[in-house]
Amino acid sequence: MLALAAAVVSPVSAQPVLPVIEQSQSTPVPTDPDQLSFHLLTVDAGDHVWDNFGHTALRVVDEANGTDLVFNWGLFDTSGGLIPFGWRFMQGVMDYQLGVVPTEWELDRYQREQRTVWQERINLTGEQKVRLYRRLAWNLREGNTSYAYHYFEDNCTTRVRDYLDEALGGALSEQSRGQVSSTWRDEVRQHYRSLPPVAVGLDVLLNARVDESMSRWEVLFLPLELRQRLQSIDSSVVENGRTLPLLSDTDVLLDFAPPPDRGNGYHFVAGLLLPLGLLSLAIRRIPISSLSSARGYRLAGAGISYRVLGLVGLLLCLFSGLTGSMMLFAWLASSHEVLHANINLLLFWPTDLLLLGYALRWLLAGAPVTASTHKHQWIVAYLMLHGLAGLIYLFLGITGLVEQRVGALLLFVLPVLLLFAVIVGMAGFRTVRPIRFS
């Protein structure tokens, strides 16, 4: 997943508006709420793109009917293939579903995925239980099981958050006013440290809207944040003269190590400065060697140097071209507003994919690419435009004229791209002049 749904524009601290349950009084409810219990299931982050924020579900136990079910709002259909699903995702067409399965089945899945699962009893009054039960029954009706998934605003965790807030009469949203210091981008970077390439890709693709600070309500899109907030709230249930916390009876149903922190992905990008720095030291000026060759520059130790240049070029041109293409497509055709008007298009151009052929020739031949004077001039002009765009990007970034946070790209990525462009423009091509007889 290299795209995220649109972030919230303004802080939200009021109780969410949920669809009205028509004829709610006709919904069958358990006659004895005391035999009905609700449990919060919080699942730790997984090691995949789609589960790196963790997961939240509701466990509903009805002792009167002998049922034990898990309500899971995180189901999506990839039966048509991952490529069509990814295409719909990029366009902003993201239909997720509510699934209800026996608890044993749900836990078996997390056992296979080796993810920690915490369970806590949600202490609700009889009236609150009925209110939550009716909302879940409404959600199970035909036409209500699917919803338009929104990565930050409407996901498996926010569904539980909103339904609990409704059952509590708005107590959760009331206690979630104010702002937090972190931004959406902070959370994306932090939660994808186990997948550094994905973290870098998402950081590049997301625009300034994810740099807004979140409200205490908005941050509850994260499973662990929701769990922590609910743990800090008192319930309306009094037992033996003592008010119970909203969550109690914590139980670790499954216990596994969290995904390992594999570091900052930008450090791997900055590592390309080492081979590029060595290549810059290998640049040698050459004289005219024949009537048809123009004076220029070459890399010493051509057999190795140009293959290194080709390998670095393949990595940079592929990443730059693909991310640039995705940003341009998303801006023009996607409803994901966090992918629109991205300043990073100054750095990453879709046309960089055209340079892959040259990078492949350096890698395979271990020599500069032969080009006519006219063609070489066009290539140099293209690289100079790239460099100019990079300098404009640097100016906008250091002056703060743009709200988008680009510090990591300025520090770790821009020097790599500029140095690569200089080396390619100077020594990547062997210019050949046509021989004229007059």
Coordinates of C-alpha atoms in Angstrom, one line a residue:
M1 CA 0.0 0.0 0.0
L2 CA 1.7 3.2 -1.2
A3 CA -1.3 5.5 -0.7
L4 CA -3.3 6.7 2.3
A5 CA -6.8 8.1 2.5
A6 CA -7.4 11.8 3.1
A7 CA -6.6 13.2 6.5
V8 CA -9.0 15.3 8.5
V9 CA -8.9 19.0 7.8
S10 CA -10.0 20.4 11.2
P11 CA -9.8 19.0 14.7
V12 CA -12.8 17.0 15.8
S13 CA -13.8 16.9 19.4
A14 CA -17.6 16.6 19.3
Q15 CA -19.6 13.4 19.4
P16 CA -19.7 11.8 15.9
V17 CA -23.0 11.8 14.1
L18 CA -23.9 8.2 13.4
P19 CA -26.8 7.0 11.2
V20 CA -30.1 6.9 12.9
I21 CA -31.3 3.4 13.8
E22 CA -34.8 3.3 12.3
Q23 CA -37.3 1.4 14.4
S24 CA -34.7 0.7 17.1
Q25 CA -37.2 -0.4 19.6
S26 CA -38.2 -3.3 17.3
T27 CA -34.6 -4.6 17.4
P28 CA -34.5 -7.8 19.5
V29 CA -32.3 -7.4 22.5
P30 CA -31.3 -9.8 25.2
T31 CA -33.9 -9.9 28.0
D32 CA -31.1 -10.0 30.6
P33 CA -28.3 -7.5 29.9
D34 CA -26.3 -9.0 32.8
Q35 CA -25.8 -12.1 30.6
L36 CA -24.4 -9.9 27.8
S37 CA -20.8 -8.8 28.0
F38 CA -18.6 -6.7 25.6
H39 CA -14.8 -7.0 25.4
L40 CA -12.3 -4.8 23.7
L41 CA -9.8 -6.7 21.6
T42 CA -6.6 -4.8 20.7
V43 CA -4.2 -6.4 18.3
D44 CA -0.6 -5.3 18.1
A45 CA 1.0 -4.2 14.8
G46 CA 1.8 -6.8 12.2
D47 CA 4.7 -6.9 9.8
H48 CA 2.7 -6.1 6.6
V49 CA 1.8 -2.8 4.9
W50 CA -1.9 -3.2 5.8
D51 CA -1.6 -4.1 9.5
N52 CA 1.3 -2.0 10.7
F53 CA -1.0 0.3 12.8
G54 CA -2.5 -2.7 14.7
H55 CA -6.2 -3.6 14.9
T56 CA -9.3 -3.2 17.1
A57 CA -12.3 -5.4 17.3
L58 CA -15.3 -6.1 19.7
R59 CA -15.9 -9.4 21.3
V60 CA -19.6 -10.0 22.2
V61 CA -20.5 -12.8 24.6
D62 CA -24.2 -13.7 25.1
E63 CA -24.4 -16.3 27.8
A64 CA -28.2 -16.6 27.3
N65 CA -27.8 -17.8 23.7
G66 CA -24.4 -19.4 24.2
T67 CA -22.7 -17.2 21.5
D68 CA -19.2 -15.8 21.5
L69 CA -18.5 -13.7 18.5
V70 CA -16.0 -11.1 17.3
F71 CA -17.1 -8.0 15.3
N72 CA -14.3 -7.1 12.9
W73 CA -14.5 -4.0 10.7
G74 CA -11.2 -4.6 8.9
L75 CA -12.2 -7.0 6.1
F76 CA -11.4 -6.2 2.5
D77 CA -11.8 -8.2 -0.7
T78 CA -8.7 -8.9 -2.9
S79 CA -10.3 -11.9 -4.7
G80 CA -10.1 -9.9 -8.0
G81 CA -6.3 -9.7 -7.6
L82 CA -3.9 -7.4 -5.8
I83 CA -3.3 -5.2 -8.8
P84 CA -7.0 -4.3 -9.4
F85 CA -7.3 -3.8 -5.6
G86 CA -4.3 -1.5 -5.6
W87 CA -5.7 0.4 -8.5
R88 CA -9.0 1.0 -6.8
F89 CA -7.1 2.0 -3.6
M90 CA -5.2 4.6 -5.5
Q91 CA -8.4 6.0 -6.9
G92 CA -9.9 6.2 -3.5
V93 CA -12.4 3.4 -3.9
M94 CA -12.0 1.4 -0.7
D95 CA -14.9 -0.7 0.4
Y96 CA -14.3 -2.5 3.7
Q97 CA -16.7 -4.8 5.5
L98 CA -17.8 -5.9 8.9
G99 CA -17.2 -9.5 9.5
V100 CA -18.6 -11.5 12.4
V101 CA -16.9 -14.8 13.3
P102 CA -16.5 -17.0 16.4
T103 CA -13.8 -15.8 18.7
E104 CA -11.8 -19.0 18.3
W105 CA -11.5 -18.4 14.5
E106 CA -10.4 -14.8 15.0
L107 CA -7.7 -15.7 17.5
D108 CA -6.5 -18.5 15.2
R109 CA -5.7 -15.9 12.6
Y110 CA -3.7 -13.8 14.9
Q111 CA -1.9 -16.9 16.2
R112 CA -0.8 -17.6 12.6
E113 CA 0.3 -14.0 12.1
Q114 CA 2.1 -14.1 15.5
R115 CA 0.5 -10.9 16.8
T116 CA -0.2 -10.0 20.4
V117 CA -3.8 -9.7 21.4
W118 CA -5.0 -7.9 24.6
Q119 CA -8.6 -8.4 25.9
E120 CA -10.4 -6.2 28.4
R121 CA -13.9 -6.2 29.7
I122 CA -15.9 -3.1 28.9
N123 CA -18.0 -2.2 31.9
L124 CA -21.3 -0.9 30.7
T125 CA -24.7 -0.4 32.4
G126 CA -27.7 -2.4 31.1
E127 CA -28.9 0.6 29.2
Q128 CA -25.5 1.2 27.6
K129 CA -25.3 -2.5 26.6
V130 CA -28.6 -2.3 24.9
R131 CA -27.6 0.8 23.0
L132 CA -24.4 -0.8 21.8
Y133 CA -26.2 -4.1 21.0
R134 CA -28.7 -2.2 18.8
R135 CA -26.0 -0.4 17.0
L136 CA -24.2 -3.7 16.2
A137 CA -27.5 -5.2 15.1
W138 CA -28.1 -2.2 12.8
N139 CA -24.6 -2.7 11.3
L140 CA -25.4 -6.3 10.5
R141 CA -28.4 -5.4 8.4
E142 CA -28.2 -5.8 4.6
G143 CA -26.6 -2.7 3.1
N144 CA -24.9 -1.7 6.3
T145 CA -22.0 -4.1 6.5
S146 CA -19.9 -2.3 3.9
Y147 CA -18.4 1.1 4.4
A148 CA -16.1 3.5 2.6
Y149 CA -12.8 2.9 4.4
H150 CA -10.8 6.0 5.3
Y151 CA -7.3 5.3 6.7
F152 CA -7.5 8.0 9.4
E153 CA -11.1 8.9 9.7
D154 CA -13.1 5.7 9.3
N155 CA -11.4 2.4 10.0
C156 CA -11.7 -0.7 12.2
T157 CA -10.6 1.3 15.3
T158 CA -12.7 4.4 14.7
R159 CA -15.8 2.2 14.2
V160 CA -15.3 0.8 17.7
R161 CA -14.5 4.3 19.1
D162 CA -17.7 5.9 17.6
Y163 CA -20.0 3.0 18.7
L164 CA -18.6 3.1 22.2
D165 CA -18.9 6.8 22.4
E166 CA -22.6 6.5 21.3
A167 CA -23.2 3.9 24.0
L168 CA -21.6 6.1 26.6
G169 CA -23.7 9.1 25.6
G170 CA -20.7 11.0 24.3
A171 CA -18.5 10.6 27.3
L172 CA -15.5 9.5 25.2
S173 CA -15.6 12.4 22.8
E174 CA -16.3 14.8 25.7
Q175 CA -13.0 13.7 27.3
S176 CA -11.1 13.8 24.0
R177 CA -11.1 17.6 23.5
G178 CA -7.9 19.5 22.8
Q179 CA -4.9 18.8 20.6
V180 CA -1.9 16.5 20.8
S181 CA 1.6 17.4 19.8
S182 CA 2.0 14.7 17.1
T183 CA 0.9 14.8 13.5
W184 CA -0.4 12.2 11.1
R185 CA 3.0 12.1 9.5
D186 CA 4.7 11.4 12.8
E187 CA 2.4 8.4 13.3
V188 CA 3.0 7.1 9.8
R189 CA 6.8 7.4 10.2
Q190 CA 6.8 5.7 13.6
H191 CA 4.5 2.8 12.8
Y192 CA 6.4 1.9 9.6
R193 CA 9.9 1.7 11.1
S194 CA 9.6 -2.0 10.7
L195 CA 9.3 -1.5 7.0
P196 CA 11.8 1.3 6.1
P197 CA 11.1 1.3 2.3
V198 CA 7.4 1.7 2.9
A199 CA 8.0 4.4 5.5
V200 CA 10.1 6.4 3.0
G201 CA 7.6 5.8 0.2
L202 CA 4.6 7.0 2.3
D203 CA 6.5 10.0 3.6
V204 CA 7.2 11.1 0.0
L205 CA 3.7 10.5 -1.2
L206 CA 1.9 12.4 1.5
N207 CA 1.4 16.1 1.2
A208 CA 1.1 19.0 3.8
R209 CA -2.3 17.9 5.1
V210 CA -0.7 15.2 7.2
D211 CA 1.5 17.7 8.9
E212 CA -1.4 19.2 10.8
S213 CA -1.5 18.4 14.5
M214 CA -4.2 16.0 15.6
S215 CA -6.9 16.4 18.1
R216 CA -7.1 14.0 21.1
W217 CA -10.2 12.6 19.3
E218 CA -8.5 12.1 16.0
V219 CA -5.5 10.3 17.4
L220 CA -7.9 7.5 18.5
F221 CA -7.7 6.1 15.0
L222 CA -4.7 4.2 16.5
P223 CA -5.7 0.9 18.3
L224 CA -3.2 1.4 21.1
E225 CA -4.2 5.0 21.6
L226 CA -7.8 4.0 21.9
R227 CA -7.0 1.3 24.4
Q228 CA -5.0 3.7 26.5
R229 CA -7.7 6.4 26.4
L230 CA -10.4 3.9 27.4
Q231 CA -8.3 2.7 30.3
S232 CA -8.2 6.2 31.7
I233 CA -12.0 6.6 31.8
D234 CA -14.4 5.6 34.6
S235 CA -17.5 3.7 33.8
S236 CA -21.0 4.3 35.1
V237 CA -21.1 0.9 36.8
V238 CA -20.9 0.9 40.6
E239 CA -19.9 -2.4 42.2
N240 CA -19.7 -2.8 46.0
G241 CA -19.8 0.9 46.4
R242 CA -16.9 1.5 44.0
T243 CA -17.1 3.0 40.5
L244 CA -15.4 0.6 38.1
P245 CA -13.0 1.7 35.3
L246 CA -14.4 1.5 31.8
L247 CA -11.9 -1.3 31.0
S248 CA -11.0 -4.0 33.5
D249 CA -9.9 -7.7 33.6
T250 CA -7.0 -7.2 31.2
D251 CA -6.0 -10.5 29.7
V252 CA -3.2 -11.2 27.2
L253 CA -4.8 -13.8 24.9
L254 CA -1.7 -14.1 22.6
D255 CA 1.8 -12.9 23.3
F256 CA 4.4 -12.3 20.6
A257 CA 7.3 -10.0 20.1
P258 CA 6.3 -6.8 18.2
P259 CA 7.8 -6.2 14.7
P260 CA 11.4 -5.3 15.0
D261 CA 12.5 -1.7 14.5
R262 CA 14.6 -1.8 11.3
G263 CA 15.6 1.9 11.5
N264 CA 15.2 5.0 9.5
G265 CA 14.7 4.3 5.8
Y266 CA 16.3 7.6 4.9
H267 CA 19.6 6.4 6.2
F268 CA 19.6 3.7 3.6
V269 CA 19.0 6.4 0.9
A270 CA 21.8 8.5 2.3
G271 CA 24.0 5.5 2.1
L272 CA 24.1 6.0 -1.7
L273 CA 26.3 9.0 -1.1
L274 CA 29.2 6.7 -0.5
P275 CA 29.3 5.1 -3.9
L276 CA 28.4 8.3 -5.6
G277 CA 31.1 10.1 -3.7
L278 CA 33.7 7.6 -4.9
L279 CA 32.4 7.9 -8.5
S280 CA 32.8 11.7 -8.3
L281 CA 36.5 11.1 -7.3
A282 CA 36.9 8.8 -10.3
I283 CA 35.9 11.5 -12.9
R284 CA 38.8 12.2 -15.3
R285 CA 39.0 14.8 -18.1
I286 CA 39.9 13.2 -21.5
P287 CA 41.3 14.9 -24.6
I288 CA 40.0 14.5 -28.1
S289 CA 41.0 11.0 -29.1
S290 CA 39.7 10.9 -32.7
L291 CA 38.2 13.1 -35.3
S292 CA 34.7 12.0 -34.3
S293 CA 35.0 12.2 -30.5
A294 CA 34.3 15.3 -28.4
R295 CA 36.4 16.3 -25.4
G296 CA 34.7 15.4 -22.1
Y297 CA 34.9 13.4 -18.9
R298 CA 35.0 9.7 -18.1
L299 CA 35.1 7.6 -15.0
A300 CA 38.3 5.9 -14.1
G301 CA 38.1 2.1 -13.8
A302 CA 35.2 2.1 -16.3
G303 CA 34.4 -1.6 -15.9
I304 CA 33.5 -1.2 -12.3
S305 CA 32.6 2.5 -12.1
Y306 CA 29.9 2.5 -14.8
R307 CA 28.4 -0.7 -13.4
V308 CA 28.1 1.0 -10.0
L309 CA 26.6 4.0 -11.7
G310 CA 24.2 1.8 -13.5
L311 CA 23.1 0.1 -10.3
V312 CA 22.6 3.3 -8.4
G313 CA 20.8 4.8 -11.5
L314 CA 18.4 1.9 -11.6
L315 CA 17.4 2.4 -8.0
L316 CA 17.1 6.1 -8.2
C317 CA 15.3 6.3 -11.5
L318 CA 12.9 3.5 -10.7
F319 CA 12.0 5.1 -7.3
S320 CA 11.8 8.6 -8.6
G321 CA 9.8 7.7 -11.7
L322 CA 7.3 5.5 -9.9
T323 CA 6.7 7.8 -7.0
G324 CA 6.4 10.8 -9.4
S325 CA 3.9 8.9 -11.5
M326 CA 1.9 8.0 -8.5
M327 CA 1.8 11.5 -7.2
L328 CA 0.8 12.9 -10.6
F329 CA -1.9 10.3 -11.1
A330 CA -3.3 10.7 -7.5
W331 CA -3.4 14.5 -8.0
L332 CA -5.4 14.2 -11.2
A333 CA -7.5 11.1 -10.6
S334 CA -7.6 10.1 -7.0
S335 CA -10.0 11.2 -4.2
H336 CA -7.2 10.9 -1.7
E337 CA -6.6 14.5 -0.9
V338 CA -3.5 13.9 1.1
L339 CA -1.9 12.9 -2.3
H340 CA -2.8 16.2 -4.1
A341 CA -0.5 19.2 -4.8
N342 CA 2.6 17.5 -3.4
I343 CA 5.7 19.6 -3.4
N344 CA 7.8 16.5 -3.8
L345 CA 6.9 16.5 -7.5
L346 CA 9.7 19.0 -7.8
L347 CA 12.2 16.2 -6.9
F348 CA 10.5 13.1 -8.3
W349 CA 9.5 13.2 -12.0
P350 CA 7.5 10.5 -13.9
T351 CA 9.9 11.1 -16.8
D352 CA 12.8 9.7 -14.8
L353 CA 11.6 6.3 -15.9
L354 CA 12.9 7.1 -19.3
L355 CA 16.5 7.1 -17.9
L356 CA 16.2 3.4 -16.8
G357 CA 17.4 2.4 -20.3
Y358 CA 20.6 4.3 -19.8
A359 CA 21.2 3.0 -16.3
L360 CA 20.7 -0.6 -17.6
R361 CA 23.3 0.1 -20.4
W362 CA 25.9 1.4 -17.8
L363 CA 25.2 -1.7 -15.7
L364 CA 25.6 -4.2 -18.5
A365 CA 28.3 -2.6 -20.7
G366 CA 30.4 -1.1 -18.0
A367 CA 31.0 1.9 -20.2
P368 CA 29.6 5.4 -21.0
V369 CA 26.6 5.5 -23.3
T370 CA 27.4 6.8 -26.8
A371 CA 25.2 9.7 -27.8
S372 CA 25.2 12.3 -30.5
T373 CA 26.0 15.9 -29.6
H374 CA 22.4 16.9 -30.1
K375 CA 21.1 14.1 -27.9
H376 CA 23.7 14.8 -25.2
Q377 CA 22.6 18.4 -25.1
W378 CA 19.0 17.4 -24.5
I379 CA 20.1 15.1 -21.7
V380 CA 22.3 17.7 -20.0
A381 CA 19.4 20.2 -20.3
Y382 CA 17.0 17.7 -18.6
L383 CA 19.5 17.2 -15.8
M384 CA 20.0 20.9 -15.4
L385 CA 16.2 21.4 -15.1
H386 CA 16.2 18.6 -12.5
G387 CA 18.9 20.4 -10.6
L388 CA 17.1 23.8 -10.8
A389 CA 13.9 22.2 -9.5
G390 CA 16.0 20.7 -6.7
L391 CA 17.4 24.1 -5.8
I392 CA 13.9 25.6 -5.8
Y393 CA 12.8 22.7 -3.5
L394 CA 15.7 23.5 -1.2
F395 CA 14.8 27.2 -1.1
L396 CA 11.1 26.5 -0.3
G397 CA 12.1 23.9 2.3
I398 CA 14.6 26.0 4.3
T399 CA 12.6 29.2 4.1
G400 CA 9.4 27.5 5.3
L401 CA 7.4 28.9 2.4
V402 CA 5.6 25.5 2.2
E403 CA 3.8 23.9 5.1
Q404 CA 4.8 20.4 4.1
R405 CA 7.6 18.9 6.2
V406 CA 10.5 18.0 3.9
G407 CA 13.5 18.1 6.2
A408 CA 14.3 14.4 5.8
L409 CA 14.2 14.7 2.0
L410 CA 16.4 17.8 2.1
L411 CA 18.9 16.2 4.3
F412 CA 19.1 12.6 3.0
V413 CA 17.6 12.5 -0.5
L414 CA 18.3 15.8 -2.3
P415 CA 22.1 15.5 -2.1
V416 CA 22.0 12.0 -3.5
L417 CA 19.8 13.2 -6.5
L418 CA 21.9 16.3 -7.2
L419 CA 25.2 14.4 -7.1
F420 CA 23.9 11.6 -9.3
A421 CA 22.7 14.2 -11.8
V422 CA 26.2 15.9 -11.9
I423 CA 28.0 12.6 -12.4
V424 CA 25.7 11.5 -15.2
G425 CA 25.8 14.9 -16.9
M426 CA 29.6 15.0 -16.8
A427 CA 30.7 11.4 -17.4
G428 CA 27.7 9.3 -18.2
F429 CA 27.8 9.7 -22.0
R430 CA 30.4 9.6 -24.7
T431 CA 29.5 12.3 -27.2
V432 CA 30.2 11.5 -30.9
R433 CA 30.4 14.2 -33.5
P434 CA 29.7 13.3 -37.1
I435 CA 32.7 13.5 -39.5
R436 CA 32.2 16.2 -42.1
F437 CA 34.2 16.4 -45.3
S438 CA 34.1 19.7 -47.2

